[in-house]
Tab-separated table of C-alpha atoms in Angstrom:
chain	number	residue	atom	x	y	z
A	1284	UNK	CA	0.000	0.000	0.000
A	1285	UNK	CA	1.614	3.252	-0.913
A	1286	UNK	CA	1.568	5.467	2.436
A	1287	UNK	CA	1.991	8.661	0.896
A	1288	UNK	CA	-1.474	8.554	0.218
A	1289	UNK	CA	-2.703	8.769	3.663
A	1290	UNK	CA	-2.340	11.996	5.651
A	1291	UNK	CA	-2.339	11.994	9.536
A	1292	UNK	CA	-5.559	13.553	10.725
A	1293	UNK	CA	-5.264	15.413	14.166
A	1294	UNK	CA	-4.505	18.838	15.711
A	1295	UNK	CA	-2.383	21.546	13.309
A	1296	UNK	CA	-0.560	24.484	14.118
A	1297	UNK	CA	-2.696	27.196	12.740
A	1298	UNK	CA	-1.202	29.561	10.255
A	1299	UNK	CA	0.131	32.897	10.908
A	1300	UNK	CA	-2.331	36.037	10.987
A	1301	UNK	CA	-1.901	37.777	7.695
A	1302	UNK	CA	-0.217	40.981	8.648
A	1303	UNK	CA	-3.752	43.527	8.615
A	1304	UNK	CA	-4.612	41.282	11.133
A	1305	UNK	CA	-1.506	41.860	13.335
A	1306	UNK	CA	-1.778	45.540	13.148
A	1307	UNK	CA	-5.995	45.642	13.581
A	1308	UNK	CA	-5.210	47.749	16.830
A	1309	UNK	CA	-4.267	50.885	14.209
A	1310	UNK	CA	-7.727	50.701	12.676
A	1311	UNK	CA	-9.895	53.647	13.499
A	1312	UNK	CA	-7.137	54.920	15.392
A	1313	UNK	CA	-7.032	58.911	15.621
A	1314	UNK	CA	-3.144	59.446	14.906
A	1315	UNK	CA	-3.761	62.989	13.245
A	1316	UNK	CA	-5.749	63.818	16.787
A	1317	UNK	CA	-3.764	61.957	19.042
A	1318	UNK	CA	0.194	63.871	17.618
A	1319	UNK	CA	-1.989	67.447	16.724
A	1320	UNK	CA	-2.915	67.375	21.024
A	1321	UNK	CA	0.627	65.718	22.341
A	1322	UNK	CA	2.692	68.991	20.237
A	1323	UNK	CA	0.083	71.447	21.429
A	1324	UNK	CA	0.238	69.936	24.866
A	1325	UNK	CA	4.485	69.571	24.869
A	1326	UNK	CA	4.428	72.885	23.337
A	1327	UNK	CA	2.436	74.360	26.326
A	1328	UNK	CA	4.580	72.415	29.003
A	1329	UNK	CA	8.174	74.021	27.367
A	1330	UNK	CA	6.936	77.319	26.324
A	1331	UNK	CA	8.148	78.538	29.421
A	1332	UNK	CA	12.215	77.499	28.141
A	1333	UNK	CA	11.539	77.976	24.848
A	1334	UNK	CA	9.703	81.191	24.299
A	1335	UNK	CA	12.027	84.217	25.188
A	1336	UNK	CA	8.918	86.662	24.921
A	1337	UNK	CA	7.149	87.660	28.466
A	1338	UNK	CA	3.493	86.932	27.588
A	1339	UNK	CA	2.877	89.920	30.089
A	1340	UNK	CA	5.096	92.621	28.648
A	1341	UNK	CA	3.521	95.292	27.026
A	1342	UNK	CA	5.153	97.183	24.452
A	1343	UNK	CA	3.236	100.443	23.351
A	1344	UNK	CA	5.315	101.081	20.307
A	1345	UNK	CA	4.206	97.925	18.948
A	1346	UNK	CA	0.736	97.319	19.721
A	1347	UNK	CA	-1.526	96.546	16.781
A	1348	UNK	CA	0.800	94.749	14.739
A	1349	UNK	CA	0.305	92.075	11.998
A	1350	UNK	CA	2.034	88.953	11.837
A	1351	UNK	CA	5.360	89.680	10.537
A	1352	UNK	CA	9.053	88.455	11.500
A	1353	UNK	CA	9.829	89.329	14.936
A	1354	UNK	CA	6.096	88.597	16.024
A	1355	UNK	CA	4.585	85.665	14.215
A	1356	UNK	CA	1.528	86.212	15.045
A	1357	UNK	CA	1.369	89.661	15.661
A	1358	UNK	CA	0.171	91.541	18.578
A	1359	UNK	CA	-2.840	92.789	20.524
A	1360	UNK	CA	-3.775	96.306	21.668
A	1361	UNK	CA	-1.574	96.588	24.546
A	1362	UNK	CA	1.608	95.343	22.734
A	1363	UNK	CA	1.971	92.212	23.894
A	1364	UNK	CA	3.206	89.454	21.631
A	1365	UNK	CA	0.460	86.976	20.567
A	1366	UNK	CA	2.530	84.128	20.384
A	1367	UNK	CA	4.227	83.827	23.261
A	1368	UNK	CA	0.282	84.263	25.031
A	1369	UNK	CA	-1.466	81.991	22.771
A	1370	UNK	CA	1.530	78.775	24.308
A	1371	UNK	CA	1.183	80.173	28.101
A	1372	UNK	CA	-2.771	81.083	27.817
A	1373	UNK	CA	-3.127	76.653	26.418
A	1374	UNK	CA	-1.506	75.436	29.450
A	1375	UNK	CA	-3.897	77.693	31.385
A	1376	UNK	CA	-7.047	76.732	29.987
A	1377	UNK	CA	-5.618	72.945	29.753
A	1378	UNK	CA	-5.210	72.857	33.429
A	1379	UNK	CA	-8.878	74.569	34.050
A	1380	UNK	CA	-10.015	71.830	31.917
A	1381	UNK	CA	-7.886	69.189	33.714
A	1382	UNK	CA	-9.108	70.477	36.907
A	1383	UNK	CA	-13.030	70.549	36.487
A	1384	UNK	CA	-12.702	67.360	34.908
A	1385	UNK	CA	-10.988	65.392	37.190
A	1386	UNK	CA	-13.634	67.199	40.398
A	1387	UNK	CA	-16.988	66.147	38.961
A	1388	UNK	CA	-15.250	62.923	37.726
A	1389	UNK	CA	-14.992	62.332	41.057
A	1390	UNK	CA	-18.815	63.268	42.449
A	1391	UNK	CA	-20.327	61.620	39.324
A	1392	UNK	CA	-18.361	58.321	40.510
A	1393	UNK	CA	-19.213	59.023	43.756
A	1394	UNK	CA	-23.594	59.642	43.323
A	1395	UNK	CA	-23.268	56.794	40.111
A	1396	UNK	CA	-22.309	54.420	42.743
A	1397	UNK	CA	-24.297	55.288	45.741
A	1398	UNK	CA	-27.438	55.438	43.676
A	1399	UNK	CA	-26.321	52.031	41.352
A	1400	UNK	CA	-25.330	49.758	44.224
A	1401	UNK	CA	-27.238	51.696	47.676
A	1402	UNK	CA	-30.731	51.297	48.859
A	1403	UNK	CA	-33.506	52.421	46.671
A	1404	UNK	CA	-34.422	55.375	48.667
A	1405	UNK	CA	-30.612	56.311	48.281
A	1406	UNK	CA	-31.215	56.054	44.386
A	1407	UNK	CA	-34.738	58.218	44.113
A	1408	UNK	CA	-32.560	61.036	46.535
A	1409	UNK	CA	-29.747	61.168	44.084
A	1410	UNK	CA	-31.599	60.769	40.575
A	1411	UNK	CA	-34.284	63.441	42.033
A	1412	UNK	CA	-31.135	65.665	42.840
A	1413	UNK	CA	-29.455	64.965	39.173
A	1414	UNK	CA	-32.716	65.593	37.546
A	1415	UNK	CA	-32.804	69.450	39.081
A	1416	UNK	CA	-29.455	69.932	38.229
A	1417	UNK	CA	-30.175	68.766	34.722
A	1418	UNK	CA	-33.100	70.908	34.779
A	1419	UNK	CA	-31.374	74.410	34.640
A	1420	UNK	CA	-28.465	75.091	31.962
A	1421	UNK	CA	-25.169	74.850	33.443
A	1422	UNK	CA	-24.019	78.055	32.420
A	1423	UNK	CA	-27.016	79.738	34.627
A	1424	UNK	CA	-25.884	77.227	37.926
A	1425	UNK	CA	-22.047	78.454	37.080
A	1426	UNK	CA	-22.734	81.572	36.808
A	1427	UNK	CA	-24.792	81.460	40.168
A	1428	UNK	CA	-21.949	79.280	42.053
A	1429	UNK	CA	-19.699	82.001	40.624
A	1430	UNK	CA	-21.296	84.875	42.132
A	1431	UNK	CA	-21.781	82.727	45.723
A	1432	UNK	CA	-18.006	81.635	46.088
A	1433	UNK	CA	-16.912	84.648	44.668
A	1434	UNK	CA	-13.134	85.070	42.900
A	1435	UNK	CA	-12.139	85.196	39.725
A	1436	UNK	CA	-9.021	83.225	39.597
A	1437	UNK	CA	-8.124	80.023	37.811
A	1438	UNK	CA	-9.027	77.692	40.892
A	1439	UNK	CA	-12.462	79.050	41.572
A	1440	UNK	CA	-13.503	78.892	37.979
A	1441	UNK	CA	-12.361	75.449	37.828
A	1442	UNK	CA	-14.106	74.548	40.800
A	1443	UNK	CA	-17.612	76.194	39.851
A	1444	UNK	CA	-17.467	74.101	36.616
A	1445	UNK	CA	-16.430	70.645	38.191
A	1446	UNK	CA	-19.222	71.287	40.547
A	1447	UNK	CA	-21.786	71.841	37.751
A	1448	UNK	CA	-20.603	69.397	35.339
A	1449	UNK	CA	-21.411	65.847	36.860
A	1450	UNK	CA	-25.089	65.230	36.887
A	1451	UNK	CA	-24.725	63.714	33.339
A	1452	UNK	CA	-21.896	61.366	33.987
A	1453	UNK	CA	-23.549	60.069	37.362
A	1454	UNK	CA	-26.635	59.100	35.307
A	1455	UNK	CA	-24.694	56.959	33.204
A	1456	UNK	CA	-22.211	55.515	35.850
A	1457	UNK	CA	-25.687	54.531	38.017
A	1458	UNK	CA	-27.574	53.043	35.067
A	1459	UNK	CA	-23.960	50.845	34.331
A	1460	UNK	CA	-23.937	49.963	38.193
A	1461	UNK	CA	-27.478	49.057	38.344
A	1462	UNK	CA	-26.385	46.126	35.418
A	1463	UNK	CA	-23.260	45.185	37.562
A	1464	UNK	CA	-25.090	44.870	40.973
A	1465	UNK	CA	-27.150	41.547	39.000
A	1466	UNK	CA	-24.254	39.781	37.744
A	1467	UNK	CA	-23.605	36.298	39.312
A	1468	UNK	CA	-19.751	37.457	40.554
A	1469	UNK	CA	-21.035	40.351	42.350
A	1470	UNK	CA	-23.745	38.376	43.594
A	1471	UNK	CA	-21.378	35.625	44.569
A	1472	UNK	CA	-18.806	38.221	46.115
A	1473	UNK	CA	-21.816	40.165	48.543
A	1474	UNK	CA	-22.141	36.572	49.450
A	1475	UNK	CA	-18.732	35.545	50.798
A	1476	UNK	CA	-18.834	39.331	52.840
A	1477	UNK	CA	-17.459	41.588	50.522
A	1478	UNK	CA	-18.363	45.023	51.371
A	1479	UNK	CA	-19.340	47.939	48.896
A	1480	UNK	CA	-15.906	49.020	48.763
A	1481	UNK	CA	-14.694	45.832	47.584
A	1482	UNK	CA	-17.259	45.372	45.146
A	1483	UNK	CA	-16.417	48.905	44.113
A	1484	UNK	CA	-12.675	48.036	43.622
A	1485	UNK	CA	-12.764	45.009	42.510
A	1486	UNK	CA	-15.957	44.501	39.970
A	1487	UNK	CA	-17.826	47.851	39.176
A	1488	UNK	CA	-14.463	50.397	38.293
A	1489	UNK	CA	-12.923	47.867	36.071
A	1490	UNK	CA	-16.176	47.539	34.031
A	1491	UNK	CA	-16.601	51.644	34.069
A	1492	UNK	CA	-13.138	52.134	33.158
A	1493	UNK	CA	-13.771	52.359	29.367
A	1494	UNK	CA	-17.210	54.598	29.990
A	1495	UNK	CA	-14.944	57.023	32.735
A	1496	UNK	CA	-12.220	57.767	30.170
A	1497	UNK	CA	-14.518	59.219	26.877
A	1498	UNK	CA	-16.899	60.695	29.868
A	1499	UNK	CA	-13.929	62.174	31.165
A	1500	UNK	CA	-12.368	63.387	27.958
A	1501	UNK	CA	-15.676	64.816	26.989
A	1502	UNK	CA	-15.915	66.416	30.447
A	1503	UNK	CA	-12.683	68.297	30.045
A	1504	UNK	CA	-13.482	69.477	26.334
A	1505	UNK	CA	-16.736	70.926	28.021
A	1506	UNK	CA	-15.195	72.628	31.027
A	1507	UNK	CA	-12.646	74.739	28.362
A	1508	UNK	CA	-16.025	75.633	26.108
A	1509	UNK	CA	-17.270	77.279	29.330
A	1510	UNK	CA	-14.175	78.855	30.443
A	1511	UNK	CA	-13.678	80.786	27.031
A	1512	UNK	CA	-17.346	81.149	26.653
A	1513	UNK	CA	-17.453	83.026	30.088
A	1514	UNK	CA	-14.638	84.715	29.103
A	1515	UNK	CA	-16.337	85.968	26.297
A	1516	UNK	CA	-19.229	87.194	28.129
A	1517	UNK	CA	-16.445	89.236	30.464
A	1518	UNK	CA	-17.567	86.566	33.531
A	1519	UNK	CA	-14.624	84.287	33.381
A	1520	UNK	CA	-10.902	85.044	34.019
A	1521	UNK	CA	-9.523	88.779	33.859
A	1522	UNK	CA	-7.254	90.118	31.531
A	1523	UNK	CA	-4.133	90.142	33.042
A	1524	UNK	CA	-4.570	86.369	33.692
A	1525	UNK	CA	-3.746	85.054	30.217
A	1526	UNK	CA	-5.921	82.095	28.463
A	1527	UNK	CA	-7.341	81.225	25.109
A	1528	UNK	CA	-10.701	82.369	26.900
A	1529	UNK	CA	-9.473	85.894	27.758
A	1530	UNK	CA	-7.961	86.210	24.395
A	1531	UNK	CA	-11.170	85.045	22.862
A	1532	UNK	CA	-13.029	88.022	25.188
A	1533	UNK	CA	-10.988	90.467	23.236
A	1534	UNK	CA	-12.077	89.664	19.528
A	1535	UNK	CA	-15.219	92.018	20.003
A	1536	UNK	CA	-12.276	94.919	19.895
A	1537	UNK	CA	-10.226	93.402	18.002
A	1538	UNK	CA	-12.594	92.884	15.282
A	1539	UNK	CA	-13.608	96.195	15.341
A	1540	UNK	CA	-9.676	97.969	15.103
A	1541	UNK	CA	-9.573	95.222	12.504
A	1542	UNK	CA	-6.801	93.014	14.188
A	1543	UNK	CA	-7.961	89.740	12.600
A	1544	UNK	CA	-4.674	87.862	13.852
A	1545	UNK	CA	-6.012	88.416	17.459
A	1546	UNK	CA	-9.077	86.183	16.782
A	1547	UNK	CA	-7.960	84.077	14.315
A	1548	UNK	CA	-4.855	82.511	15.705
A	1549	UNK	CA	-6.000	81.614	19.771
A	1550	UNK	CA	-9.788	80.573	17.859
A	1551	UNK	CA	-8.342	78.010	15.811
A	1552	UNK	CA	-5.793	76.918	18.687
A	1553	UNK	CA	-9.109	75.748	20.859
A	1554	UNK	CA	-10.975	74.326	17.947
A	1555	UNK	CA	-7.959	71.891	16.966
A	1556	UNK	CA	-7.766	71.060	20.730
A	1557	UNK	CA	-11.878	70.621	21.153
A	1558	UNK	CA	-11.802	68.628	17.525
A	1559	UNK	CA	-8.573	66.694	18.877
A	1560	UNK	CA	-10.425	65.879	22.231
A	1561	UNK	CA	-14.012	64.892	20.154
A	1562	UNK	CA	-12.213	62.303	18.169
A	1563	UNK	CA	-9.736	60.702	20.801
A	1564	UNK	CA	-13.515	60.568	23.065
A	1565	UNK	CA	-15.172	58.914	19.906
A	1566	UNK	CA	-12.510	56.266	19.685
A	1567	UNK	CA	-12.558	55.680	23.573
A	1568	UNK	CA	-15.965	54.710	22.986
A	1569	UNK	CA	-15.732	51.959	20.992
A	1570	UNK	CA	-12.328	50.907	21.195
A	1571	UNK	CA	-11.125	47.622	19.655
A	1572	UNK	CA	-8.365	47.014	21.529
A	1573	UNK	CA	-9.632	47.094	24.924
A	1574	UNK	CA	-9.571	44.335	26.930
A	1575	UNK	CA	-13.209	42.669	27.018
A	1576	UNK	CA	-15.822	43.413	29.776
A	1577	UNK	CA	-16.257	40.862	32.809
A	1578	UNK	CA	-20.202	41.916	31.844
């Protein structure tokens, strides 16, 4: 009988992925948004060793000047190179943004859980609160936490906005808890005497992980919308503290005199960062490459 025939049937090495499958972590992958925020962002960090200009300095004989060689991108009505404040004013309004984020990050985790996992009298108290928040526009609540506190400095705007800017994210975190709290593991874990910190740690923050981050990117593109928007209105930061919103809250002048560069250049600085923050939120959402869900 001639053997070579006859094949051996049982288990074969599989072959290799072809190589679009290696790299299927790249797909949908927002490369343009991800290196257009890390140079804005490293440029904000150094500007402060690389820039020679004082943001502050105001040079009379050169106020009102187009872009040109020695100022790039020219210079507002009090002299003062536009530059050199558009680099200092980003790491402002970044850090606002950081700021409110990360503080009703914190209280929308905090009333998400209470209300997901806590009794259900616990849960009507804090949806019932969320729904009056929700009820009123935020600007109107900052704007009324912003004439209680009172200030008009960096860390009192950010607070007023991180205060104001969680209802929405505890909504989602308590309807994502609510799931959780009927899943056999948790179940099995309240069973063996594991407490609601435990639970927390352990089953409910690795599940929100994925929902926290584009909540929490999204949070920090809104809190810089309201900072330049109150700004605008003259209710946000003054004008000796430098930030894209106070530079914005001069384009009603500017516009006027005709000084287009003053508008132009610190406008389309915060729309690249608000479009680079919209897509790297978009891909959080419903990123491939995350590890899968315990749900």
């Amino acid at each position: 009988m001639d053997e070579k025939r006859f094949a051996l049937v049982g288990i074969r090495p599989l072959p290799p992925p072809p190589a679009e499958t290696r790299c299927k972590w790249r797909r949908g992958t927002p490369l343009v948004s991800l290196t257009l925020l890390g140079a804005i962002l490293l440029g904000c960090l150094l500007c402060g060793w690389t820039l020679p200009q004082n943001p502050a300095y105001m040079d009379l004989a050169a106020w009102g000047l187009p872009p040109g060689r020695e100022h790039w991108f020219g210079t507002d009505s009090m002299g003062r190179d536009l530059f050199a404040m558009i680099w200092h004013g980003g790491r402002l309004s970044l850090l606002i943004g950081l700021g409110a984020a990360a503080l009703s990050g914190a209280l929308a985790l905090l009333a998400g859980c209470l209300a997901g996992l806590g009794p259900a009298w616990l849960d009507r108290l804090v949806m019932r609160g969320t729904e009056l928040l929700l009820s009123v526009p935020e600007l109107l609540w900052v704007l009324l936490l912003r004439g209680v506190l009172g200030g008009r400095g960096p860390g009192s705007l950010a607070l007023v906005i991180g205060l104001t800017g969680w209802p929405v994210m505890a909504r989602v975190i308590r309807t994502e808890a609510r799931q959780l709290r009927g899943c056999g593991y948790v179940q099995a874990a309240r069973c063996m005497g594991a407490g609601w910190f435990h639970v927390l740690k352990k089953h409910l923050l690795p599940n929100l992980f994925p929902s926290m981050m584009f909540m929490m990117v999204m949070n920090v593109r809104g809190a810089m919308m309201t900072e330049s928007t109150l700004s605008f209105l003259g209710l946000g930061l003054p004008l000796e503290v430098i930030s894209w919103g106070s530079l914005l809250s001069l384009s009603q002048r500017a516009m006027l005199g005709g000084d287009w560069w003053s508008v132009v250049f610190p406008g389309a600085f915060l729309a690249a960062v608000l479009l680079c923050l919209t897509g790297i939120g978009n891909w959080l959402r419903g990123n491939p490459g995350r590890r899968e869900s315990n749900l």
